[in-house]
mmCIF file of C-alpha atoms in Angstrom:
data_model
loop_
_atom_site.group_PDB
_atom_site.id
_atom_site.type_symbol
_atom_site.label_atom_id
_atom_site.label_comp_id
_atom_site.label_asym_id
_atom_site.label_seq_id
_atom_site.Cartn_x
_atom_site.Cartn_y
_atom_site.Cartn_z
ATOM 1 C CA MET U 542 18.018 -19.217 30.706
ATOM 2 C CA ASN U 543 14.388 -19.751 31.804
ATOM 3 C CA ASN U 544 14.243 -16.156 33.093
ATOM 4 C CA LEU U 545 15.660 -14.954 29.795
ATOM 5 C CA ALA U 546 13.041 -16.940 27.869
ATOM 6 C CA ALA U 547 10.208 -15.623 30.050
ATOM 7 C CA ASN U 548 11.454 -12.007 29.758
ATOM 8 C CA LEU U 549 11.906 -12.325 26.040
ATOM 9 C CA LYS U 550 8.413 -13.758 25.553
ATOM 10 C CA LYS U 551 6.862 -10.937 27.567
ATOM 11 C CA LEU U 552 8.804 -8.228 25.739
ATOM 12 C CA TRP U 553 8.149 -9.832 22.378
ATOM 13 C CA ILE U 554 4.377 -9.892 22.808
ATOM 14 C CA GLU U 555 4.243 -6.388 24.315
ATOM 15 C CA GLN U 556 5.961 -4.717 21.342
ATOM 16 C CA ASP U 557 3.917 -1.726 20.294
ATOM 17 C CA LEU U 558 3.739 -2.163 16.543
ATOM 18 C CA ASN U 559 0.946 -1.216 14.200
ATOM 19 C CA ILE U 560 0.520 -2.117 10.591
ATOM 20 C CA THR U 561 -2.173 -0.319 8.701
ATOM 21 C CA THR U 562 -4.418 -2.629 6.757
ATOM 22 C CA LEU U 563 -5.183 -0.806 3.534
ATOM 23 C CA ASN U 564 -7.561 -3.127 1.739
ATOM 24 C CA ARG U 565 -8.144 -0.692 -1.079
ATOM 25 C CA ARG U 566 -4.399 -0.497 -1.704
ATOM 26 C CA LEU U 567 -4.225 -4.288 -1.919
ATOM 27 C CA ARG U 568 -6.898 -4.382 -4.593
ATOM 28 C CA TYR U 569 -5.149 -1.619 -6.549
ATOM 29 C CA GLY U 570 -1.841 -3.427 -6.114
ATOM 30 C CA ALA U 571 -3.147 -6.453 -7.982
ATOM 31 C CA ILE U 572 -4.403 -4.252 -10.819
ATOM 32 C CA TYR U 573 -1.094 -2.339 -10.912
ATOM 33 C CA TRP U 574 1.046 -5.442 -11.442
ATOM 34 C CA ARG U 575 -1.240 -6.807 -14.146
ATOM 35 C CA ALA U 576 -1.167 -3.402 -15.855
ATOM 36 C CA LEU U 577 2.659 -3.371 -15.864
ATOM 37 C CA SER U 578 2.753 -6.709 -17.694
ATOM 38 C CA MET U 579 0.168 -5.451 -20.189
ATOM 39 C CA ILE U 580 2.224 -2.297 -20.846
ATOM 40 C CA SER U 581 5.254 -4.391 -21.831
ATOM 41 C CA VAL U 582 3.145 -6.370 -24.306
ATOM 42 C CA VAL U 583 1.499 -3.244 -25.720
ATOM 43 C CA ALA U 584 4.867 -1.476 -26.037
ATOM 44 C CA ALA U 585 6.316 -4.439 -27.967
ATOM 45 C CA ILE U 586 3.325 -4.574 -30.316
ATOM 46 C CA ALA U 587 3.509 -0.805 -30.842
ATOM 47 C CA ALA U 588 7.256 -1.011 -31.558
ATOM 48 C CA VAL U 589 6.773 -3.805 -34.099
ATOM 49 C CA GLY U 590 3.914 -1.843 -35.677
ATOM 50 C CA ALA U 591 5.904 1.375 -35.824
ATOM 51 C CA GLY U 592 8.991 -0.465 -37.071
ATOM 52 C CA SER U 593 6.978 -2.145 -39.848
ATOM 53 C CA TRP U 594 5.432 1.191 -40.841
ATOM 54 C CA PHE U 595 8.885 2.825 -40.955
ATOM 55 C CA ALA U 596 10.127 -0.122 -43.032
ATOM 56 C CA MET U 597 7.288 0.328 -45.556
ATOM 57 C CA LYS U 598 7.965 4.062 -45.768
ATOM 58 C CA ALA U 599 11.647 3.353 -46.250
ATOM 59 C CA VAL U 600 10.960 1.005 -49.164
ATOM 60 C CA ARG U 601 8.398 3.272 -50.826
ATOM 61 C CA GLN U 602 10.312 6.527 -50.425
ATOM 62 C CA ARG U 603 13.796 4.960 -50.502
ATOM 63 C CA ASP U 604 14.476 6.909 -47.305
ATOM 64 C CA LEU U 605 17.504 5.845 -45.299
ATOM 65 C CA LEU U 606 16.364 7.574 -42.106
ATOM 66 C CA TYR U 607 13.143 5.558 -42.061
ATOM 67 C CA ALA U 608 15.128 2.404 -42.783
ATOM 68 C CA LEU U 609 17.508 2.967 -39.883
ATOM 69 C CA SER U 610 14.611 3.753 -37.529
ATOM 70 C CA ALA U 611 12.779 0.596 -38.622
ATOM 71 C CA PHE U 612 15.903 -1.476 -38.035
ATOM 72 C CA ALA U 613 16.355 -0.068 -34.514
ATOM 73 C CA LEU U 614 12.733 -0.640 -33.523
ATOM 74 C CA LEU U 615 12.445 -4.160 -34.951
ATOM 75 C CA VAL U 616 15.807 -5.369 -33.650
ATOM 76 C CA ALA U 617 15.899 -3.763 -30.195
ATOM 77 C CA VAL U 618 12.442 -3.593 -28.653
ATOM 78 C CA PRO U 619 10.749 -6.997 -29.222
ATOM 79 C CA PRO U 620 13.478 -9.193 -27.633
ATOM 80 C CA ALA U 621 13.548 -6.924 -24.558
ATOM 81 C CA ALA U 622 9.773 -7.007 -24.195
ATOM 82 C CA VAL U 623 9.615 -10.799 -24.606
ATOM 83 C CA ALA U 624 12.400 -11.303 -22.047
ATOM 84 C CA GLU U 625 10.685 -9.009 -19.566
ATOM 85 C CA VAL U 626 7.295 -10.685 -19.920
ATOM 86 C CA ARG U 627 8.941 -14.107 -19.455
ATOM 87 C CA ALA U 628 10.736 -12.816 -16.359
ATOM 88 C CA ARG U 629 7.492 -11.519 -14.875
ATOM 89 C CA GLY U 630 5.778 -14.749 -15.760
ATOM 90 C CA GLN U 631 8.185 -16.708 -13.572
ATOM 91 C CA GLY U 632 6.685 -15.246 -10.397
ATOM 92 C CA MET U 633 7.046 -17.184 -7.150
ATOM 93 C CA LYS U 634 4.192 -18.543 -5.084
ATOM 94 C CA TRP U 635 5.191 -17.591 -1.562
ATOM 95 C CA HIS U 636 3.170 -20.345 0.076
ATOM 96 C CA ASP U 637 5.062 -23.005 -1.916
ATOM 97 C CA GLN U 638 8.522 -21.999 -0.850
ATOM 98 C CA THR U 639 10.746 -22.867 2.069
ATOM 99 C CA PRO U 640 13.190 -20.112 3.104
ATOM 100 C CA GLU U 641 15.916 -21.862 1.118
ATOM 101 C CA GLY U 642 13.557 -22.050 -1.824
ATOM 102 C CA THR U 643 12.989 -18.307 -1.506
ATOM 103 C CA ILE U 644 16.724 -17.669 -1.627
ATOM 104 C CA ARG U 645 17.223 -19.968 -4.615
ATOM 105 C CA TYR U 646 14.375 -18.204 -6.404
ATOM 106 C CA ALA U 647 16.029 -14.856 -5.652
ATOM 107 C CA LEU U 648 19.283 -16.223 -7.108
ATOM 108 C CA ARG U 649 17.474 -17.262 -10.299
ATOM 109 C CA ARG U 650 15.948 -13.813 -10.384
ATOM 110 C CA THR U 651 19.415 -12.232 -10.377
ATOM 111 C CA VAL U 652 20.342 -14.441 -13.335
ATOM 112 C CA ILE U 653 17.222 -13.352 -15.238
ATOM 113 C CA THR U 654 17.918 -9.719 -14.331
ATOM 114 C CA GLU U 655 21.449 -10.069 -15.659
ATOM 115 C CA ARG U 656 20.035 -11.386 -18.927
ATOM 116 C CA LEU U 657 17.588 -8.479 -19.125
ATOM 117 C CA LEU U 658 20.389 -6.028 -18.421
ATOM 118 C CA ARG U 659 22.482 -7.508 -21.253
ATOM 119 C CA ILE U 660 19.542 -7.049 -23.635
ATOM 120 C CA THR U 661 18.981 -3.493 -22.404
ATOM 121 C CA PHE U 662 22.696 -2.743 -22.809
ATOM 122 C CA PHE U 663 22.493 -4.091 -26.361
ATOM 123 C CA ASN U 664 19.493 -1.820 -27.019
ATOM 124 C CA GLY U 665 21.418 1.189 -25.695
ATOM 125 C CA CYS U 666 24.299 0.329 -28.028
ATOM 126 C CA VAL U 667 21.903 -0.139 -30.984
ATOM 127 C CA LEU U 668 20.435 3.300 -30.341
ATOM 128 C CA SER U 669 23.896 4.904 -30.062
ATOM 129 C CA ALA U 670 24.970 3.142 -33.260
ATOM 130 C CA LEU U 671 21.815 4.381 -34.970
ATOM 131 C CA VAL U 672 22.608 7.981 -34.058
ATOM 132 C CA THR U 673 26.155 7.540 -35.386
ATOM 133 C CA ALA U 674 24.868 5.908 -38.566
ATOM 134 C CA VAL U 675 22.366 8.727 -39.157
ATOM 135 C CA TRP U 676 25.023 11.401 -38.812
ATOM 136 C CA ILE U 677 27.477 9.518 -41.058
ATOM 137 C CA CYS U 678 24.700 9.299 -43.669
ATOM 138 C CA VAL U 679 23.976 13.037 -43.248
ATOM 139 C CA LEU U 680 27.692 13.870 -43.716
ATOM 140 C CA LEU U 681 27.861 11.603 -46.787
ATOM 141 C CA GLY U 682 24.760 13.279 -48.226
ATOM 142 C CA LEU U 683 22.709 10.079 -48.116
ATOM 143 C CA ILE U 684 20.199 11.703 -45.736
ATOM 144 C CA PRO U 685 19.267 15.353 -46.322
ATOM 145 C CA LYS U 686 20.201 17.523 -43.341
ATOM 146 C CA GLN U 687 17.005 18.732 -41.722
ATOM 147 C CA SER U 688 16.564 20.651 -38.484
ATOM 148 C CA CYS U 689 14.501 17.833 -36.981
ATOM 149 C CA ILE U 690 17.431 15.407 -37.296
ATOM 150 C CA VAL U 691 19.369 17.263 -34.600
ATOM 151 C CA THR U 692 16.376 17.079 -32.248
ATOM 152 C CA ILE U 693 15.563 13.452 -33.025
ATOM 153 C CA THR U 694 19.129 12.190 -32.763
ATOM 154 C CA GLY U 695 19.644 14.297 -29.647
ATOM 155 C CA ILE U 696 16.696 12.568 -27.990
ATOM 156 C CA TRP U 697 17.905 9.128 -29.101
ATOM 157 C CA LEU U 698 21.392 9.822 -27.767
ATOM 158 C CA GLY U 699 19.969 11.036 -24.452
ATOM 159 C CA VAL U 700 17.870 7.883 -24.132
ATOM 160 C CA ALA U 701 20.852 5.703 -25.074
ATOM 161 C CA MET U 702 23.181 7.350 -22.532
ATOM 162 C CA GLY U 703 20.506 7.203 -19.829
ATOM 163 C CA THR U 704 19.919 3.526 -20.591
ATOM 164 C CA LEU U 705 23.605 2.652 -20.405
ATOM 165 C CA LEU U 706 24.032 4.503 -17.096
ATOM 166 C CA TRP U 707 20.957 2.805 -15.651
ATOM 167 C CA VAL U 708 22.254 -0.610 -16.746
ATOM 168 C CA ARG U 709 25.542 0.095 -14.976
ATOM 169 C CA PHE U 710 23.717 1.031 -11.751
ATOM 170 C CA LYS U 711 21.357 -1.980 -11.887
ATOM 171 C CA LYS U 712 24.248 -4.336 -12.615
ATOM 172 C CA ASN U 713 25.980 -3.270 -9.395
ATOM 173 C CA SER U 714 22.832 -3.642 -7.290
ATOM 174 C CA ASN U 715 22.077 -7.007 -8.929
ATOM 175 C CA GLN U 716 25.559 -8.202 -8.085
ATOM 176 C CA ARG U 717 25.099 -7.181 -4.433
ATOM 177 C CA GLU U 718 21.787 -9.043 -4.340
ATOM 178 C CA ARG U 719 23.456 -12.173 -5.701
ATOM 179 C CA GLU U 720 26.175 -11.936 -3.027
ATOM 180 C CA ARG U 721 23.528 -11.658 -0.302
ATOM 181 C CA CYS U 722 21.780 -14.757 -1.643
ATOM 182 C CA GLU U 723 25.016 -16.730 -1.623
ATOM 183 C CA LYS U 724 25.814 -15.600 1.922
ATOM 184 C CA LEU U 725 22.332 -16.548 3.136
ATOM 185 C CA LEU U 726 22.566 -19.967 1.479
ATOM 186 C CA VAL U 727 25.765 -20.597 3.426
ATOM 187 C CA GLU U 728 23.946 -19.662 6.668
ATOM 188 C CA TYR U 729 21.121 -22.055 5.874
ATOM 189 C CA THR U 730 23.505 -24.852 4.939
ATOM 190 C CA LYS U 731 25.295 -24.411 8.290
ATOM 191 C CA ALA U 732 21.961 -24.334 10.136
ATOM 192 C CA ALA U 733 20.910 -27.597 8.480
ATOM 193 C CA GLU U 734 24.010 -29.431 9.709
ATOM 194 C CA MET E 126 -15.362 -14.321 -0.199
ATOM 195 C CA VAL E 127 -11.553 -14.263 -0.224
ATOM 196 C CA MET E 128 -11.652 -10.664 0.989
ATOM 197 C CA ILE E 129 -13.828 -11.561 3.982
ATOM 198 C CA ALA E 130 -11.547 -14.462 4.916
ATOM 199 C CA PHE E 131 -8.524 -12.236 4.471
ATOM 200 C CA GLU E 132 -9.947 -9.522 6.715
ATOM 201 C CA GLN E 133 -10.699 -12.090 9.419
ATOM 202 C CA ILE E 134 -7.184 -13.485 9.209
ATOM 203 C CA VAL E 135 -5.617 -10.038 9.366
ATOM 204 C CA ALA E 136 -7.725 -9.115 12.386
ATOM 205 C CA GLU E 137 -6.521 -12.241 14.185
ATOM 206 C CA LEU E 138 -2.881 -12.376 13.092
ATOM 207 C CA GLU E 139 -1.978 -8.748 12.425
ATOM 208 C CA PRO E 140 0.038 -8.277 15.666
ATOM 209 C CA ALA E 141 2.013 -11.462 15.001
ATOM 210 C CA ILE E 142 2.695 -10.420 11.399
ATOM 211 C CA ALA E 143 3.800 -6.992 12.611
ATOM 212 C CA ARG E 144 6.228 -8.566 15.096
ATOM 213 C CA ILE E 145 7.720 -10.861 12.469
ATOM 214 C CA VAL E 146 8.141 -7.968 10.037
ATOM 215 C CA ALA E 147 9.751 -5.895 12.793
ATOM 216 C CA SER E 148 12.314 -8.663 13.372
ATOM 217 C CA TYR E 149 13.583 -8.117 9.818
ATOM 218 C CA GLU E 150 13.226 -4.365 9.364
ATOM 219 C CA ARG E 151 14.193 -1.660 11.850
ATOM 220 C CA ASN E 152 13.064 1.423 9.977
ATOM 221 C CA PRO E 153 9.382 2.084 10.881
ATOM 222 C CA ALA E 154 8.475 3.579 7.489
ATOM 223 C CA THR E 155 10.042 0.717 5.524
ATOM 224 C CA ARG E 156 8.479 -1.695 7.978
ATOM 225 C CA GLN E 157 5.025 -0.417 7.021
ATOM 226 C CA ASP E 158 5.765 -0.978 3.328
ATOM 227 C CA LEU E 159 7.131 -4.446 4.028
ATOM 228 C CA ALA E 160 4.069 -5.292 6.109
ATOM 229 C CA GLN E 161 1.866 -4.241 3.195
ATOM 230 C CA GLU E 162 3.847 -6.474 0.858
ATOM 231 C CA VAL E 163 3.411 -9.374 3.279
ATOM 232 C CA LEU E 164 -0.320 -8.767 3.480
ATOM 233 C CA PHE E 165 -0.502 -8.548 -0.300
ATOM 234 C CA ALA E 166 1.367 -11.839 -0.664
ATOM 235 C CA ILE E 167 -1.024 -13.449 1.858
ATOM 236 C CA PHE E 168 -4.020 -12.027 -0.002
ATOM 237 C CA LYS E 169 -2.803 -13.460 -3.322
ATOM 238 C CA SER E 170 -1.887 -16.851 -1.841
ATOM 239 C CA LEU E 171 -4.993 -17.402 0.288
ATOM 240 C CA PRO E 172 -6.963 -19.290 -2.396
ATOM 241 C CA ALA E 173 -4.192 -21.925 -2.326
ATOM 242 C CA LEU E 174 -4.801 -22.809 1.345
ATOM 243 C CA ARG E 175 -6.398 -26.259 1.373
ATOM 244 C CA ASP E 176 -6.449 -27.099 5.083
ATOM 245 C CA PRO E 177 -7.747 -24.297 7.365
ATOM 246 C CA ALA E 178 -6.146 -26.088 10.336
ATOM 247 C CA LYS E 179 -2.744 -25.204 8.858
ATOM 248 C CA LEU E 180 -3.526 -21.508 8.583
ATOM 249 C CA ARG E 181 -0.823 -20.238 10.966
ATOM 250 C CA PRO E 182 2.097 -22.153 9.386
ATOM 251 C CA PHE E 183 0.773 -21.055 5.972
ATOM 252 C CA ILE E 184 0.598 -17.368 6.948
ATOM 253 C CA PHE E 185 3.909 -17.331 8.814
ATOM 254 C CA ARG E 186 5.686 -19.076 5.944
ATOM 255 C CA ILE E 187 4.536 -16.359 3.558
ATOM 256 C CA ALA E 188 5.519 -13.632 6.046
ATOM 257 C CA HIS E 189 9.009 -15.040 6.597
ATOM 258 C CA ASN E 190 9.590 -15.674 2.889
ATOM 259 C CA ARG E 191 8.487 -12.192 1.943
ATOM 260 C CA CYS E 192 10.689 -10.640 4.663
ATOM 261 C CA LEU E 193 13.612 -12.811 3.586
ATOM 262 C CA ASP E 194 13.191 -11.555 0.030
ATOM 263 C CA HIS E 195 13.195 -8.012 1.402
ATOM 264 C CA VAL E 196 16.502 -8.680 3.187
ATOM 265 C CA ILE E 197 17.973 -10.096 -0.034
ATOM 266 C CA ARG E 198 16.920 -7.008 -1.968
ATOM 267 C CA HIS E 199 17.864 -4.428 0.655
ATOM 268 C CA SER E 200 20.231 -6.067 3.161
ATOM 269 C CA ASN E 201 18.879 -4.692 6.419
ATOM 270 C CA ARG E 202 20.712 -6.966 8.807
ATOM 271 C CA PRO E 203 20.227 -5.140 12.132
ATOM 272 C CA LYS E 204 23.239 -4.502 14.308
ATOM 273 C CA LEU E 205 22.952 -4.627 18.064
ATOM 274 C CA ASP E 206 21.977 -0.982 18.609
ATOM 275 C CA PRO E 207 19.011 0.134 20.667
ATOM 276 C CA LEU E 208 15.911 1.284 18.807
ATOM 277 C CA VAL E 209 14.060 4.407 19.793
ATOM 278 C CA ASP E 210 10.484 3.187 19.829
ATOM 279 C CA ASP E 211 8.302 0.065 19.967
ATOM 280 C CA LEU E 212 8.223 -0.616 23.697
ATOM 281 C CA PRO E 213 5.304 0.161 26.008
ATOM 282 C CA GLY E 214 5.818 2.697 28.790
ATOM 283 C CA THR E 215 5.802 1.935 32.551
ATOM 284 C CA ASP E 216 4.860 3.804 35.718
ATOM 285 C CA ALA E 217 8.423 3.762 37.119
ATOM 286 C CA SER E 218 10.667 6.816 37.577
ATOM 287 C CA PRO E 219 12.364 8.275 34.488
ATOM 288 C CA GLU E 220 15.714 6.768 35.524
ATOM 289 C CA GLN E 221 14.211 3.329 36.153
ATOM 290 C CA ARG E 222 12.291 3.540 32.885
ATOM 291 C CA PHE E 223 15.495 4.432 31.030
ATOM 292 C CA LEU E 224 17.429 1.481 32.525
ATOM 293 C CA SER E 225 14.554 -0.920 31.961
ATOM 294 C CA ARG E 226 14.153 0.342 28.409
ATOM 295 C CA GLU E 227 17.848 -0.147 27.675
ATOM 296 C CA ARG E 228 17.722 -3.758 28.929
ATOM 297 C CA SER E 229 14.519 -4.444 27.011
ATOM 298 C CA LEU E 230 15.813 -2.936 23.795
ATOM 299 C CA THR E 231 18.939 -5.047 23.959
ATOM 300 C CA LEU E 232 16.922 -8.239 24.363
ATOM 301 C CA ILE E 233 14.656 -7.543 21.380
ATOM 302 C CA GLU E 234 17.585 -6.280 19.326
ATOM 303 C CA ALA E 235 19.495 -9.465 20.107
ATOM 304 C CA VAL E 236 16.668 -11.445 18.500
ATOM 305 C CA ARG E 237 16.792 -9.154 15.492
ATOM 306 C CA ALA E 238 20.563 -9.592 15.215
ATOM 307 C CA LEU E 239 20.417 -13.407 15.092
ATOM 308 C CA GLU E 240 21.363 -15.130 11.851
ATOM 309 C CA ILE E 241 18.206 -15.532 9.836
ATOM 310 C CA PRO E 242 17.757 -19.334 10.109
ATOM 311 C CA TYR E 243 17.877 -19.014 13.911
ATOM 312 C CA ARG E 244 15.856 -15.810 14.013
ATOM 313 C CA GLN E 245 13.059 -17.556 12.169
ATOM 314 C CA VAL E 246 12.736 -20.442 14.648
ATOM 315 C CA ILE E 247 12.943 -18.133 17.670
ATOM 316 C CA THR E 248 10.316 -15.715 16.374
ATOM 317 C CA LEU E 249 7.982 -18.590 15.504
ATOM 318 C CA LEU E 250 8.548 -20.096 18.962
ATOM 319 C CA LEU E 251 7.729 -16.718 20.501
ATOM 320 C CA GLU E 252 4.506 -16.754 18.484
ATOM 321 C CA ASP E 253 3.576 -20.012 20.255
ATOM 322 C CA LEU E 254 3.974 -22.336 17.296
ATOM 323 C CA SER E 255 4.767 -25.944 18.167
ATOM 324 C CA TYR E 256 7.925 -27.613 16.876
ATOM 325 C CA THR E 257 5.739 -29.484 14.366
ATOM 326 C CA GLU E 258 4.211 -26.252 13.101
ATOM 327 C CA ILE E 259 7.637 -24.585 12.928
ATOM 328 C CA ALA E 260 8.977 -27.538 10.944
ATOM 329 C CA GLU E 261 6.062 -27.232 8.543
ATOM 330 C CA THR E 262 6.455 -23.466 8.219
ATOM 331 C CA LEU E 263 10.150 -23.630 7.427
ATOM 332 C CA GLY E 264 10.169 -26.906 5.506
ATOM 333 C CA ILE E 265 12.652 -28.585 7.854
ATOM 334 C CA THR E 266 12.568 -31.628 10.115
ATOM 335 C CA ILE E 267 11.383 -31.427 13.729
ATOM 336 C CA SER E 268 14.844 -32.480 14.946
ATOM 337 C CA ASN E 269 16.417 -29.644 12.960
ATOM 338 C CA VAL E 270 13.977 -27.256 14.663
ATOM 339 C CA GLY E 271 15.353 -28.403 18.008
ATOM 340 C CA VAL E 272 18.945 -27.982 16.829
ATOM 341 C CA ARG E 273 18.252 -24.477 15.526
ATOM 342 C CA VAL E 274 16.457 -23.459 18.734
ATOM 343 C CA ASN E 275 19.467 -24.543 20.804
ATOM 344 C CA ARG E 276 21.892 -22.731 18.541
ATOM 345 C CA ALA E 277 19.664 -19.647 18.581
ATOM 346 C CA LYS E 278 19.698 -19.622 22.372
ATOM 347 C CA THR E 279 23.511 -19.925 22.354
ATOM 348 C CA GLN E 280 23.814 -17.053 19.868
ATOM 349 C CA LEU E 281 21.413 -14.953 21.944
ATOM 350 C CA LYS E 282 23.517 -15.455 25.052
ATOM 351 C CA GLU E 283 26.664 -14.479 23.142
ATOM 352 C CA LEU E 284 25.012 -11.367 21.734
ATOM 353 C CA LEU E 285 23.702 -10.316 25.129
ATOM 354 C CA ASN E 286 27.094 -10.837 26.766
ATOM 355 C CA GLU E 287 28.716 -8.633 24.122
ATOM 356 C CA SER E 288 26.286 -5.752 24.669
#
């Protein structure tokens, strides 16, 4: 066993590994993550602003299309943005955590991700429902049929379908992450015995 | 000021950080990205270091936690297969070099194939941390460090006998 330990130590230290220290990238990395959080906030404010403007137009012009758009923007976007900002705000301090703490944090993260995915799924459904509602109103004559409606509803439907597919994919990967956390916790519990 | 301290730390501990990262990630390209994430985490956490004497446990804790998070996200538990690179060359004949390389690869790979709690204590031991420093790094008791080291050695022997 002593030979093994000596060999292992020698081989371990002699490993030929290089990591490139990119200081500039580290500085940009900090800016990038702050920018992402800002974008969520800005997007939420813009959605509320646009939704309010659509709502005013809907009231003044008695336009159902504006009303439906306002409803979608005011109902769907703000909760998602708030949830995402809260999720980002719960960032971990690596120096504070033990390995078990890291795993438990990752588990909490999967729970938060699941919540975000439910909200995103709801948004996808709201958008799909909006498209359906618009076309029902067009068929009933409540909204005049214009050429732009096909384009606009086509885009909304594309976004909705893309969102729902993405949610499905993320849900599977989130589930796998949760399973890994649970498996690792078992390993650490055994190691602590 | 933080940048200067960070650069000094990286200059001193970069090989050790690289070895720890390599114990979690086999793919060289992904390893580079993971190493950058570790360095970034160290850079962000450095202002929180109160006692410079505890620098190594502080740095290694961040490195192991960040790598553990990477494993959780991507599940790169290495199997006991030889890697292609990472070992220095020798002056022996091609056949001797091949045999030596195979033995060496298996030994390093066995460390990489350990269960993570045991891999962590072994890699920290190989980086010359004391049991006290290992306990501090991993947030466990010194006696548990001893238990994990013994179990790691047993697992290593089993893995090497299988290969």
